[in-house]
Short mmCIF file of N, CA and C in Angstrom, two decimals:
data_model
loop_
_atom_site.label_atom_id
_atom_site.label_comp_id
_atom_site.label_asym_id
_atom_site.label_seq_id
_atom_site.Cartn_x
_atom_site.Cartn_y
_atom_site.Cartn_z
N MET A 1 -7.78 -244.96 -10.37
CA MET A 1 -8.77 -245.75 -11.07
C MET A 1 -8.68 -245.46 -12.56
N ILE A 2 -8.68 -246.47 -13.35
CA ILE A 2 -8.66 -246.32 -14.80
C ILE A 2 -10.07 -246.50 -15.31
N ILE A 3 -10.54 -245.55 -16.08
CA ILE A 3 -11.87 -245.65 -16.67
C ILE A 3 -11.72 -246.34 -18.02
N PRO A 4 -12.47 -247.40 -18.26
CA PRO A 4 -12.32 -248.13 -19.52
C PRO A 4 -12.81 -247.30 -20.70
N ASP A 5 -12.26 -247.59 -21.87
CA ASP A 5 -12.76 -246.95 -23.09
C ASP A 5 -14.22 -247.34 -23.28
N GLY A 6 -14.94 -246.49 -23.95
CA GLY A 6 -16.35 -246.76 -24.23
C GLY A 6 -17.24 -246.09 -23.21
N TYR A 7 -18.48 -246.49 -23.16
CA TYR A 7 -19.48 -245.90 -22.28
C TYR A 7 -19.40 -246.50 -20.88
N SER A 8 -19.62 -245.67 -19.88
CA SER A 8 -19.71 -246.13 -18.49
C SER A 8 -21.03 -245.62 -17.92
N ASP A 9 -21.79 -246.49 -17.30
CA ASP A 9 -23.07 -246.09 -16.74
C ASP A 9 -22.87 -245.20 -15.51
N ILE A 10 -23.71 -244.19 -15.41
CA ILE A 10 -23.77 -243.31 -14.25
C ILE A 10 -25.12 -243.59 -13.59
N PRO A 11 -25.17 -243.89 -12.31
CA PRO A 11 -26.45 -244.21 -11.67
C PRO A 11 -27.44 -243.05 -11.75
N ALA A 12 -28.71 -243.39 -11.78
CA ALA A 12 -29.76 -242.37 -11.74
C ALA A 12 -29.56 -241.52 -10.49
N GLY A 13 -29.86 -240.24 -10.61
CA GLY A 13 -29.70 -239.33 -9.48
C GLY A 13 -28.31 -238.73 -9.39
N LYS A 14 -27.41 -239.17 -10.25
CA LYS A 14 -26.04 -238.65 -10.27
C LYS A 14 -25.84 -237.79 -11.52
N ILE A 15 -24.84 -236.95 -11.46
CA ILE A 15 -24.39 -236.21 -12.63
C ILE A 15 -22.90 -236.51 -12.82
N ALA A 16 -22.44 -236.41 -14.05
CA ALA A 16 -21.03 -236.65 -14.34
C ALA A 16 -20.54 -235.59 -15.32
N ALA A 17 -19.37 -235.06 -15.06
CA ALA A 17 -18.79 -234.02 -15.92
C ALA A 17 -17.34 -234.35 -16.20
N VAL A 18 -16.88 -233.91 -17.35
CA VAL A 18 -15.46 -233.95 -17.67
C VAL A 18 -14.87 -232.62 -17.19
N VAL A 19 -13.88 -232.70 -16.32
CA VAL A 19 -13.23 -231.53 -15.74
C VAL A 19 -11.90 -231.31 -16.46
N THR A 20 -11.68 -230.09 -16.93
CA THR A 20 -10.42 -229.73 -17.57
C THR A 20 -9.68 -228.75 -16.68
N HIS A 21 -8.44 -229.08 -16.35
CA HIS A 21 -7.57 -228.22 -15.55
C HIS A 21 -6.67 -227.46 -16.51
N LEU A 22 -6.53 -226.16 -16.29
CA LEU A 22 -5.70 -225.31 -17.15
C LEU A 22 -4.75 -224.49 -16.28
N GLU A 23 -3.58 -224.14 -16.84
CA GLU A 23 -2.60 -223.39 -16.08
C GLU A 23 -1.84 -222.43 -16.98
N MET A 24 -1.19 -221.47 -16.35
CA MET A 24 -0.18 -220.64 -17.01
C MET A 24 0.98 -220.52 -16.04
N THR A 25 2.19 -220.49 -16.59
CA THR A 25 3.38 -220.44 -15.76
C THR A 25 4.18 -219.16 -15.97
N ALA A 26 3.61 -218.22 -16.70
CA ALA A 26 4.19 -216.89 -16.89
C ALA A 26 3.04 -215.95 -17.21
N PRO A 27 3.19 -214.67 -16.86
CA PRO A 27 2.11 -213.74 -17.17
C PRO A 27 1.85 -213.69 -18.67
N PRO A 28 0.59 -213.67 -19.07
CA PRO A 28 0.27 -213.62 -20.50
C PRO A 28 0.41 -212.20 -21.03
N ALA A 29 0.37 -212.08 -22.34
CA ALA A 29 0.34 -210.75 -22.95
C ALA A 29 -0.91 -210.02 -22.47
N ARG A 30 -0.77 -208.75 -22.19
CA ARG A 30 -1.91 -207.98 -21.69
C ARG A 30 -2.97 -207.85 -22.76
N ARG A 31 -4.20 -208.06 -22.39
CA ARG A 31 -5.33 -207.88 -23.31
C ARG A 31 -6.10 -206.63 -22.89
N ASP A 32 -6.49 -205.84 -23.86
CA ASP A 32 -7.22 -204.61 -23.56
C ASP A 32 -8.57 -204.93 -22.95
N ASP A 33 -9.01 -204.03 -22.09
CA ASP A 33 -10.36 -204.16 -21.54
C ASP A 33 -11.38 -203.81 -22.61
N PRO A 34 -12.46 -204.57 -22.67
CA PRO A 34 -13.56 -204.18 -23.57
C PRO A 34 -14.26 -202.95 -22.99
N PRO A 35 -14.97 -202.20 -23.83
CA PRO A 35 -15.70 -201.05 -23.30
C PRO A 35 -16.82 -201.50 -22.37
N GLY A 36 -16.98 -200.81 -21.26
CA GLY A 36 -18.03 -201.15 -20.31
C GLY A 36 -17.82 -200.43 -19.00
N ALA A 37 -18.91 -200.27 -18.27
CA ALA A 37 -18.87 -199.54 -16.99
C ALA A 37 -18.79 -200.52 -15.84
N TRP A 38 -17.70 -201.28 -15.76
CA TRP A 38 -17.52 -202.27 -14.72
C TRP A 38 -16.43 -201.83 -13.77
N SER A 39 -16.51 -202.31 -12.56
CA SER A 39 -15.42 -202.10 -11.60
C SER A 39 -15.29 -203.37 -10.76
N LEU A 40 -14.18 -203.45 -10.06
CA LEU A 40 -13.93 -204.62 -9.22
C LEU A 40 -13.73 -204.13 -7.80
N ARG A 41 -14.34 -204.82 -6.85
CA ARG A 41 -14.11 -204.47 -5.45
C ARG A 41 -13.75 -205.72 -4.67
N LYS A 42 -12.77 -205.56 -3.79
CA LYS A 42 -12.38 -206.66 -2.91
C LYS A 42 -13.37 -206.71 -1.76
N VAL A 43 -13.79 -207.91 -1.40
CA VAL A 43 -14.76 -208.10 -0.32
C VAL A 43 -14.03 -208.83 0.81
N ASP A 44 -13.61 -208.08 1.80
CA ASP A 44 -12.92 -208.68 2.95
C ASP A 44 -13.95 -209.31 3.88
N ALA A 45 -13.67 -210.50 4.36
CA ALA A 45 -14.57 -211.25 5.25
C ALA A 45 -16.01 -211.19 4.74
N PRO A 46 -16.27 -211.76 3.56
CA PRO A 46 -17.61 -211.67 2.98
C PRO A 46 -18.69 -212.23 3.90
N ALA A 47 -19.81 -211.52 3.95
CA ALA A 47 -20.97 -212.03 4.68
C ALA A 47 -21.46 -213.29 3.99
N LEU A 48 -21.85 -214.28 4.77
CA LEU A 48 -22.24 -215.56 4.19
C LEU A 48 -23.46 -215.43 3.29
N HIS A 49 -24.47 -214.65 3.69
CA HIS A 49 -25.66 -214.51 2.86
C HIS A 49 -25.32 -213.83 1.53
N TRP A 50 -24.41 -212.85 1.58
CA TRP A 50 -23.99 -212.16 0.35
C TRP A 50 -23.28 -213.15 -0.58
N TYR A 51 -22.34 -213.91 -0.03
CA TYR A 51 -21.57 -214.85 -0.83
C TYR A 51 -22.49 -215.92 -1.43
N ARG A 52 -23.38 -216.47 -0.63
CA ARG A 52 -24.30 -217.50 -1.13
C ARG A 52 -25.16 -216.96 -2.28
N ASP A 53 -25.67 -215.74 -2.11
CA ASP A 53 -26.52 -215.15 -3.14
C ASP A 53 -25.77 -214.94 -4.45
N LEU A 54 -24.58 -214.34 -4.37
CA LEU A 54 -23.83 -214.08 -5.60
C LEU A 54 -23.35 -215.39 -6.23
N HIS A 55 -22.89 -216.31 -5.44
CA HIS A 55 -22.46 -217.62 -5.93
C HIS A 55 -23.61 -218.30 -6.68
N ARG A 56 -24.82 -218.23 -6.12
CA ARG A 56 -25.98 -218.84 -6.78
C ARG A 56 -26.32 -218.11 -8.08
N ARG A 57 -26.35 -216.78 -8.04
CA ARG A 57 -26.74 -216.03 -9.24
C ARG A 57 -25.74 -216.20 -10.38
N VAL A 58 -24.47 -216.34 -10.05
CA VAL A 58 -23.46 -216.54 -11.08
C VAL A 58 -23.41 -218.00 -11.52
N GLY A 59 -23.48 -218.93 -10.59
CA GLY A 59 -23.15 -220.31 -10.90
C GLY A 59 -24.24 -221.34 -10.99
N GLU A 60 -25.46 -221.02 -10.55
CA GLU A 60 -26.48 -222.07 -10.52
C GLU A 60 -26.74 -222.66 -11.91
N GLU A 61 -26.74 -221.83 -12.93
CA GLU A 61 -26.99 -222.33 -14.29
C GLU A 61 -25.91 -223.31 -14.75
N TRP A 62 -24.74 -223.24 -14.12
CA TRP A 62 -23.62 -224.10 -14.49
C TRP A 62 -23.38 -225.18 -13.43
N LEU A 63 -24.35 -225.35 -12.55
CA LEU A 63 -24.32 -226.36 -11.49
C LEU A 63 -23.14 -226.20 -10.53
N TRP A 64 -22.88 -224.96 -10.12
CA TRP A 64 -21.96 -224.72 -9.02
C TRP A 64 -22.73 -225.06 -7.75
N PHE A 65 -22.47 -226.20 -7.17
CA PHE A 65 -23.28 -226.63 -6.04
C PHE A 65 -22.49 -226.92 -4.77
N SER A 66 -21.18 -227.07 -4.88
CA SER A 66 -20.43 -227.54 -3.71
C SER A 66 -20.53 -226.59 -2.53
N ARG A 67 -20.49 -225.28 -2.76
CA ARG A 67 -20.58 -224.33 -1.65
C ARG A 67 -21.99 -224.29 -1.06
N ALA A 68 -22.99 -224.53 -1.88
CA ALA A 68 -24.38 -224.50 -1.41
C ALA A 68 -24.66 -225.65 -0.45
N ARG A 69 -23.86 -226.70 -0.50
CA ARG A 69 -24.06 -227.85 0.38
C ARG A 69 -23.36 -227.69 1.72
N LEU A 70 -22.62 -226.61 1.90
CA LEU A 70 -21.89 -226.40 3.15
C LEU A 70 -22.75 -225.68 4.17
N ASN A 71 -22.59 -226.01 5.44
CA ASN A 71 -23.26 -225.24 6.48
C ASN A 71 -22.48 -223.95 6.69
N ASP A 72 -23.00 -223.05 7.51
CA ASP A 72 -22.37 -221.74 7.68
C ASP A 72 -20.94 -221.82 8.19
N ALA A 73 -20.70 -222.69 9.16
CA ALA A 73 -19.35 -222.80 9.72
C ALA A 73 -18.37 -223.31 8.67
N GLU A 74 -18.78 -224.28 7.87
CA GLU A 74 -17.90 -224.83 6.82
C GLU A 74 -17.61 -223.78 5.76
N LEU A 75 -18.64 -223.05 5.35
CA LEU A 75 -18.45 -222.01 4.33
C LEU A 75 -17.55 -220.89 4.85
N ALA A 76 -17.80 -220.44 6.06
CA ALA A 76 -16.99 -219.37 6.64
C ALA A 76 -15.53 -219.79 6.74
N ALA A 77 -15.28 -221.03 7.12
CA ALA A 77 -13.90 -221.51 7.24
C ALA A 77 -13.18 -221.44 5.90
N ILE A 78 -13.90 -221.63 4.81
CA ILE A 78 -13.28 -221.60 3.48
C ILE A 78 -13.10 -220.17 2.99
N ILE A 79 -14.16 -219.37 3.01
CA ILE A 79 -14.06 -218.04 2.38
C ILE A 79 -13.40 -217.00 3.27
N HIS A 80 -13.23 -217.28 4.56
CA HIS A 80 -12.55 -216.35 5.46
C HIS A 80 -11.12 -216.80 5.78
N ALA A 81 -10.65 -217.86 5.15
CA ALA A 81 -9.32 -218.39 5.44
C ALA A 81 -8.24 -217.43 4.97
N ALA A 82 -7.13 -217.40 5.68
CA ALA A 82 -5.98 -216.62 5.25
C ALA A 82 -5.52 -217.13 3.90
N GLY A 83 -5.21 -216.23 2.98
CA GLY A 83 -4.77 -216.62 1.65
C GLY A 83 -5.88 -216.71 0.63
N ILE A 84 -7.13 -216.55 1.08
CA ILE A 84 -8.28 -216.54 0.18
C ILE A 84 -8.71 -215.09 -0.02
N GLU A 85 -8.92 -214.71 -1.28
CA GLU A 85 -9.39 -213.36 -1.59
C GLU A 85 -10.65 -213.46 -2.44
N VAL A 86 -11.67 -212.68 -2.07
CA VAL A 86 -12.94 -212.68 -2.78
C VAL A 86 -13.17 -211.27 -3.34
N TYR A 87 -13.57 -211.23 -4.61
CA TYR A 87 -13.83 -209.97 -5.30
C TYR A 87 -15.20 -210.05 -5.96
N ALA A 88 -15.81 -208.87 -6.14
CA ALA A 88 -17.07 -208.78 -6.85
C ALA A 88 -16.91 -207.85 -8.04
N LEU A 89 -17.48 -208.25 -9.17
CA LEU A 89 -17.59 -207.38 -10.33
C LEU A 89 -18.83 -206.52 -10.10
N VAL A 90 -18.68 -205.22 -10.18
CA VAL A 90 -19.77 -204.30 -9.87
C VAL A 90 -20.24 -203.63 -11.15
N VAL A 91 -21.55 -203.64 -11.35
CA VAL A 91 -22.19 -203.00 -12.49
C VAL A 91 -23.37 -202.19 -11.97
N ASP A 92 -23.35 -200.90 -12.22
CA ASP A 92 -24.45 -200.03 -11.77
C ASP A 92 -24.75 -200.21 -10.29
N GLY A 93 -23.71 -200.35 -9.49
CA GLY A 93 -23.87 -200.49 -8.05
C GLY A 93 -24.28 -201.86 -7.57
N ARG A 94 -24.40 -202.83 -8.49
CA ARG A 94 -24.79 -204.19 -8.11
C ARG A 94 -23.64 -205.16 -8.33
N ASP A 95 -23.51 -206.12 -7.44
CA ASP A 95 -22.50 -207.17 -7.58
C ASP A 95 -23.03 -208.21 -8.56
N GLU A 96 -22.32 -208.33 -9.71
CA GLU A 96 -22.81 -209.20 -10.79
C GLU A 96 -21.75 -210.17 -11.29
N GLY A 97 -20.64 -210.27 -10.58
CA GLY A 97 -19.61 -211.23 -10.95
C GLY A 97 -18.85 -211.64 -9.71
N LEU A 98 -18.30 -212.85 -9.73
CA LEU A 98 -17.60 -213.39 -8.58
C LEU A 98 -16.22 -213.87 -9.00
N LEU A 99 -15.23 -213.49 -8.21
CA LEU A 99 -13.85 -213.95 -8.39
C LEU A 99 -13.32 -214.35 -7.03
N LYS A 100 -12.89 -215.60 -6.93
CA LYS A 100 -12.29 -216.08 -5.69
C LYS A 100 -10.91 -216.62 -6.02
N LEU A 101 -9.90 -216.05 -5.38
CA LEU A 101 -8.51 -216.45 -5.61
C LEU A 101 -7.97 -217.14 -4.37
N ASP A 102 -7.20 -218.19 -4.59
CA ASP A 102 -6.61 -218.96 -3.50
C ASP A 102 -5.09 -218.90 -3.61
N PHE A 103 -4.46 -218.20 -2.66
CA PHE A 103 -3.01 -218.05 -2.61
C PHE A 103 -2.38 -218.91 -1.51
N ARG A 104 -3.13 -219.88 -0.99
CA ARG A 104 -2.64 -220.63 0.17
C ARG A 104 -1.44 -221.52 -0.14
N GLU A 105 -1.30 -221.97 -1.37
CA GLU A 105 -0.14 -222.80 -1.70
C GLU A 105 0.98 -221.90 -2.23
N ALA A 106 2.14 -221.99 -1.63
CA ALA A 106 3.26 -221.11 -1.99
C ALA A 106 3.55 -221.19 -3.49
N GLY A 107 3.71 -220.02 -4.10
CA GLY A 107 4.07 -219.95 -5.50
C GLY A 107 2.95 -220.18 -6.47
N GLN A 108 1.70 -220.33 -5.96
CA GLN A 108 0.57 -220.62 -6.84
C GLN A 108 -0.63 -219.75 -6.52
N CYS A 109 -1.45 -219.56 -7.53
CA CYS A 109 -2.76 -218.93 -7.35
C CYS A 109 -3.78 -219.75 -8.13
N GLU A 110 -4.81 -220.18 -7.45
CA GLU A 110 -5.91 -220.87 -8.12
C GLU A 110 -7.08 -219.91 -8.27
N LEU A 111 -7.63 -219.81 -9.48
CA LEU A 111 -8.89 -219.11 -9.69
C LEU A 111 -9.97 -220.12 -9.31
N VAL A 112 -10.42 -220.06 -8.07
CA VAL A 112 -11.34 -221.07 -7.57
C VAL A 112 -12.73 -220.87 -8.16
N TYR A 113 -13.21 -219.65 -8.11
CA TYR A 113 -14.49 -219.32 -8.74
C TYR A 113 -14.31 -218.09 -9.59
N PHE A 114 -14.87 -218.14 -10.79
CA PHE A 114 -14.76 -217.05 -11.74
C PHE A 114 -16.03 -217.07 -12.59
N GLY A 115 -16.77 -215.97 -12.61
CA GLY A 115 -17.94 -215.93 -13.47
C GLY A 115 -18.75 -214.67 -13.29
N VAL A 116 -19.63 -214.44 -14.25
CA VAL A 116 -20.54 -213.29 -14.23
C VAL A 116 -21.97 -213.79 -14.34
N THR A 117 -22.90 -212.96 -13.93
CA THR A 117 -24.31 -213.34 -14.02
C THR A 117 -24.72 -213.45 -15.49
N GLY A 118 -25.79 -214.19 -15.72
CA GLY A 118 -26.23 -214.50 -17.08
C GLY A 118 -26.40 -213.32 -18.00
N SER A 119 -26.93 -212.21 -17.48
CA SER A 119 -27.17 -211.05 -18.34
C SER A 119 -25.89 -210.41 -18.84
N LEU A 120 -24.76 -210.72 -18.22
CA LEU A 120 -23.48 -210.12 -18.64
C LEU A 120 -22.68 -211.02 -19.58
N ILE A 121 -23.11 -212.24 -19.78
CA ILE A 121 -22.37 -213.14 -20.68
C ILE A 121 -22.42 -212.56 -22.09
N GLY A 122 -21.25 -212.45 -22.69
CA GLY A 122 -21.15 -211.93 -24.05
C GLY A 122 -20.99 -210.42 -24.13
N THR A 123 -20.94 -209.74 -22.98
CA THR A 123 -20.84 -208.28 -22.99
C THR A 123 -19.41 -207.77 -22.87
N GLY A 124 -18.47 -208.64 -22.56
CA GLY A 124 -17.09 -208.23 -22.28
C GLY A 124 -16.79 -208.17 -20.79
N ALA A 125 -17.80 -208.33 -19.95
CA ALA A 125 -17.58 -208.25 -18.50
C ALA A 125 -16.64 -209.34 -18.02
N ALA A 126 -16.76 -210.54 -18.58
CA ALA A 126 -15.87 -211.63 -18.16
C ALA A 126 -14.43 -211.33 -18.56
N ARG A 127 -14.22 -210.73 -19.72
CA ARG A 127 -12.87 -210.34 -20.13
C ARG A 127 -12.30 -209.33 -19.14
N PHE A 128 -13.11 -208.33 -18.77
CA PHE A 128 -12.67 -207.34 -17.78
C PHE A 128 -12.29 -208.04 -16.48
N LEU A 129 -13.15 -208.96 -16.02
CA LEU A 129 -12.90 -209.67 -14.77
C LEU A 129 -11.63 -210.52 -14.86
N MET A 130 -11.42 -211.19 -16.00
CA MET A 130 -10.21 -212.00 -16.15
C MET A 130 -8.97 -211.12 -16.17
N ASN A 131 -9.03 -209.98 -16.84
CA ASN A 131 -7.88 -209.07 -16.83
C ASN A 131 -7.50 -208.69 -15.42
N ARG A 132 -8.51 -208.38 -14.59
CA ARG A 132 -8.22 -208.01 -13.19
C ARG A 132 -7.69 -209.22 -12.42
N ALA A 133 -8.28 -210.39 -12.65
CA ALA A 133 -7.84 -211.60 -11.95
C ALA A 133 -6.37 -211.88 -12.21
N LEU A 134 -5.96 -211.78 -13.47
CA LEU A 134 -4.58 -212.07 -13.82
C LEU A 134 -3.63 -210.99 -13.30
N GLU A 135 -4.08 -209.74 -13.31
CA GLU A 135 -3.25 -208.68 -12.74
C GLU A 135 -2.99 -208.93 -11.26
N ILE A 136 -4.05 -209.28 -10.53
CA ILE A 136 -3.90 -209.54 -9.10
C ILE A 136 -3.00 -210.75 -8.87
N ALA A 137 -3.29 -211.84 -9.57
CA ALA A 137 -2.54 -213.08 -9.36
C ALA A 137 -1.05 -212.87 -9.63
N TRP A 138 -0.72 -212.27 -10.75
CA TRP A 138 0.68 -212.12 -11.14
C TRP A 138 1.37 -210.98 -10.42
N SER A 139 0.65 -210.19 -9.65
CA SER A 139 1.30 -209.14 -8.85
C SER A 139 1.92 -209.73 -7.59
N ARG A 140 1.61 -210.99 -7.32
CA ARG A 140 2.14 -211.69 -6.15
C ARG A 140 3.33 -212.55 -6.56
N ASP A 141 3.95 -213.15 -5.59
CA ASP A 141 5.11 -214.00 -5.84
C ASP A 141 4.63 -215.40 -6.23
N VAL A 142 4.15 -215.53 -7.46
CA VAL A 142 3.65 -216.82 -7.94
C VAL A 142 4.40 -217.23 -9.21
N ARG A 143 4.47 -218.52 -9.40
CA ARG A 143 5.07 -219.09 -10.60
C ARG A 143 4.01 -219.79 -11.47
N ARG A 144 2.79 -219.90 -10.92
CA ARG A 144 1.75 -220.65 -11.62
C ARG A 144 0.38 -220.11 -11.22
N VAL A 145 -0.48 -219.93 -12.21
CA VAL A 145 -1.88 -219.59 -11.99
C VAL A 145 -2.69 -220.67 -12.69
N TRP A 146 -3.70 -221.20 -11.98
CA TRP A 146 -4.45 -222.29 -12.60
C TRP A 146 -5.93 -222.20 -12.27
N VAL A 147 -6.71 -222.93 -13.05
CA VAL A 147 -8.17 -222.92 -12.94
C VAL A 147 -8.66 -224.26 -13.47
N HIS A 148 -9.86 -224.64 -13.07
CA HIS A 148 -10.48 -225.80 -13.71
C HIS A 148 -11.92 -225.45 -14.07
N THR A 149 -12.41 -226.10 -15.10
CA THR A 149 -13.77 -225.92 -15.56
C THR A 149 -14.29 -227.28 -15.98
N CYS A 150 -15.57 -227.36 -16.27
CA CYS A 150 -16.12 -228.67 -16.63
C CYS A 150 -17.18 -228.54 -17.70
N THR A 151 -17.66 -229.67 -18.15
CA THR A 151 -18.63 -229.69 -19.24
C THR A 151 -20.01 -229.19 -18.82
N PHE A 152 -20.22 -228.90 -17.54
CA PHE A 152 -21.47 -228.25 -17.13
C PHE A 152 -21.39 -226.75 -17.35
N ASP A 153 -20.18 -226.23 -17.48
CA ASP A 153 -19.96 -224.79 -17.60
C ASP A 153 -20.39 -224.30 -18.98
N HIS A 154 -20.30 -222.99 -19.18
CA HIS A 154 -20.62 -222.40 -20.48
C HIS A 154 -19.82 -223.09 -21.56
N PRO A 155 -20.41 -223.37 -22.72
CA PRO A 155 -19.70 -224.09 -23.77
C PRO A 155 -18.41 -223.41 -24.24
N SER A 156 -18.30 -222.11 -24.04
CA SER A 156 -17.10 -221.39 -24.47
C SER A 156 -16.06 -221.23 -23.38
N ALA A 157 -16.27 -221.85 -22.21
CA ALA A 157 -15.38 -221.62 -21.08
C ALA A 157 -13.94 -222.02 -21.37
N VAL A 158 -13.72 -223.22 -21.88
CA VAL A 158 -12.35 -223.67 -22.13
C VAL A 158 -11.68 -222.75 -23.15
N ALA A 159 -12.37 -222.41 -24.21
CA ALA A 159 -11.79 -221.52 -25.23
C ALA A 159 -11.48 -220.15 -24.63
N PHE A 160 -12.35 -219.65 -23.76
CA PHE A 160 -12.11 -218.36 -23.10
C PHE A 160 -10.83 -218.42 -22.27
N TYR A 161 -10.67 -219.48 -21.49
CA TYR A 161 -9.47 -219.61 -20.67
C TYR A 161 -8.23 -219.74 -21.55
N GLN A 162 -8.33 -220.46 -22.64
CA GLN A 162 -7.18 -220.59 -23.54
C GLN A 162 -6.83 -219.25 -24.18
N ARG A 163 -7.82 -218.48 -24.60
CA ARG A 163 -7.54 -217.14 -25.15
C ARG A 163 -6.91 -216.24 -24.10
N SER A 164 -7.20 -216.52 -22.83
CA SER A 164 -6.64 -215.72 -21.73
C SER A 164 -5.20 -216.10 -21.42
N GLY A 165 -4.70 -217.18 -22.02
CA GLY A 165 -3.33 -217.58 -21.82
C GLY A 165 -3.13 -218.89 -21.07
N PHE A 166 -4.22 -219.55 -20.68
CA PHE A 166 -4.12 -220.83 -19.98
C PHE A 166 -3.91 -221.98 -20.97
N ARG A 167 -3.25 -223.03 -20.50
CA ARG A 167 -3.00 -224.24 -21.27
C ARG A 167 -3.56 -225.42 -20.49
N ALA A 168 -4.32 -226.26 -21.18
CA ALA A 168 -4.89 -227.45 -20.52
C ALA A 168 -3.77 -228.44 -20.19
N PHE A 169 -3.84 -229.03 -18.99
CA PHE A 169 -2.80 -229.99 -18.60
C PHE A 169 -3.35 -231.27 -17.97
N ARG A 170 -4.64 -231.31 -17.65
CA ARG A 170 -5.19 -232.50 -16.99
C ARG A 170 -6.69 -232.57 -17.23
N ARG A 171 -7.21 -233.82 -17.28
CA ARG A 171 -8.64 -234.03 -17.43
C ARG A 171 -9.08 -235.08 -16.42
N GLN A 172 -10.25 -234.86 -15.82
CA GLN A 172 -10.80 -235.82 -14.86
C GLN A 172 -12.29 -235.97 -15.10
N ILE A 173 -12.85 -237.01 -14.53
CA ILE A 173 -14.31 -237.20 -14.51
C ILE A 173 -14.76 -236.95 -13.08
N GLU A 174 -15.77 -236.11 -12.91
CA GLU A 174 -16.36 -235.85 -11.59
C GLU A 174 -17.78 -236.39 -11.58
N VAL A 175 -18.10 -237.20 -10.59
CA VAL A 175 -19.45 -237.73 -10.41
C VAL A 175 -19.96 -237.26 -9.06
N ALA A 176 -21.21 -236.79 -9.03
CA ALA A 176 -21.79 -236.26 -7.78
C ALA A 176 -23.30 -236.47 -7.80
N ASP A 177 -23.91 -236.35 -6.63
CA ASP A 177 -25.37 -236.34 -6.55
C ASP A 177 -25.88 -235.11 -7.28
N ASP A 178 -26.95 -235.27 -8.05
CA ASP A 178 -27.52 -234.14 -8.79
C ASP A 178 -28.10 -233.14 -7.79
N PRO A 179 -27.58 -231.91 -7.73
CA PRO A 179 -28.04 -230.94 -6.73
C PRO A 179 -29.47 -230.47 -6.95
N ARG A 180 -30.04 -230.74 -8.11
CA ARG A 180 -31.42 -230.34 -8.37
C ARG A 180 -32.42 -231.31 -7.75
N LEU A 181 -31.94 -232.49 -7.37
CA LEU A 181 -32.82 -233.49 -6.79
C LEU A 181 -32.92 -233.40 -5.27
N ASP A 182 -31.96 -232.75 -4.63
CA ASP A 182 -32.01 -232.64 -3.17
C ASP A 182 -32.30 -231.20 -2.70
N GLY A 183 -32.64 -230.32 -3.65
CA GLY A 183 -32.99 -228.95 -3.29
C GLY A 183 -31.80 -228.01 -3.19
N THR A 184 -30.59 -228.49 -3.43
CA THR A 184 -29.42 -227.61 -3.39
C THR A 184 -29.48 -226.59 -4.51
N ALA A 185 -29.97 -227.01 -5.67
CA ALA A 185 -30.16 -226.12 -6.82
C ALA A 185 -31.60 -226.22 -7.28
N SER A 186 -32.03 -225.20 -7.99
CA SER A 186 -33.37 -225.19 -8.53
C SER A 186 -33.54 -226.33 -9.53
N PRO A 187 -34.72 -226.97 -9.55
CA PRO A 187 -34.96 -228.05 -10.52
C PRO A 187 -34.91 -227.56 -11.97
N THR A 188 -35.01 -226.24 -12.17
CA THR A 188 -34.98 -225.69 -13.53
C THR A 188 -33.58 -225.22 -13.93
N ALA A 189 -32.60 -225.34 -13.04
CA ALA A 189 -31.23 -224.91 -13.35
C ALA A 189 -30.59 -225.86 -14.36
N ALA A 190 -29.66 -225.33 -15.12
CA ALA A 190 -28.82 -226.12 -16.02
C ALA A 190 -29.64 -227.04 -16.92
N ARG A 191 -30.51 -226.45 -17.70
CA ARG A 191 -31.34 -227.26 -18.59
C ARG A 191 -30.52 -228.03 -19.62
N HIS A 192 -29.26 -227.63 -19.81
CA HIS A 192 -28.38 -228.34 -20.73
C HIS A 192 -27.86 -229.65 -20.15
N VAL A 193 -28.18 -229.91 -18.87
CA VAL A 193 -27.80 -231.17 -18.22
C VAL A 193 -29.10 -231.83 -17.76
N PRO A 194 -29.61 -232.82 -18.50
CA PRO A 194 -30.90 -233.43 -18.13
C PRO A 194 -30.85 -234.11 -16.77
N ILE A 195 -31.96 -234.02 -16.07
CA ILE A 195 -32.10 -234.75 -14.80
C ILE A 195 -32.53 -236.17 -15.11
N ILE A 196 -31.83 -237.13 -14.50
CA ILE A 196 -32.20 -238.54 -14.64
C ILE A 196 -32.44 -239.08 -13.24
N GLU A 197 -33.72 -239.34 -12.94
CA GLU A 197 -34.06 -239.81 -11.59
C GLU A 197 -34.11 -241.33 -11.53
#
């Protein structure tokens, strides 16, 4: 489908975002870890309630809603699949960041979910998490690591990924039902994206 130049109406009750896909095809130059008391732990066969809670705490402000709409069987099939790895950023004994890597396609790694809770934004925790993500991804037999983000995400997300060594290669428009209107997300989430009923 070709989207015409100019404005396109989005129906009430929907949200629309510009999605930017970014990739790297060789390991980037190593970046030093910022100072901080963070660690990373791999979570094998994550409990669904744990995953839902951390996913919400990290992503609700940025309208991460697709996993919240899945029933338990659907979510388990995704996060327990062979080739999927889930990690938590740990701060003071609490899980405060989420990293989900997808190695299911030969020669590739997708950073499916990447983020830290709101109180850690700007502290260097995301840099620490990205350093670990890239170390893990490039330690495998991959030729490409990629990620996508959208205009609902933190305003610095694309620049952060580019500083990390990613290059933008594709843009799409995503339209979906507003998750704040059906109870999937809190009505107060993502105040930077107005609700239009």
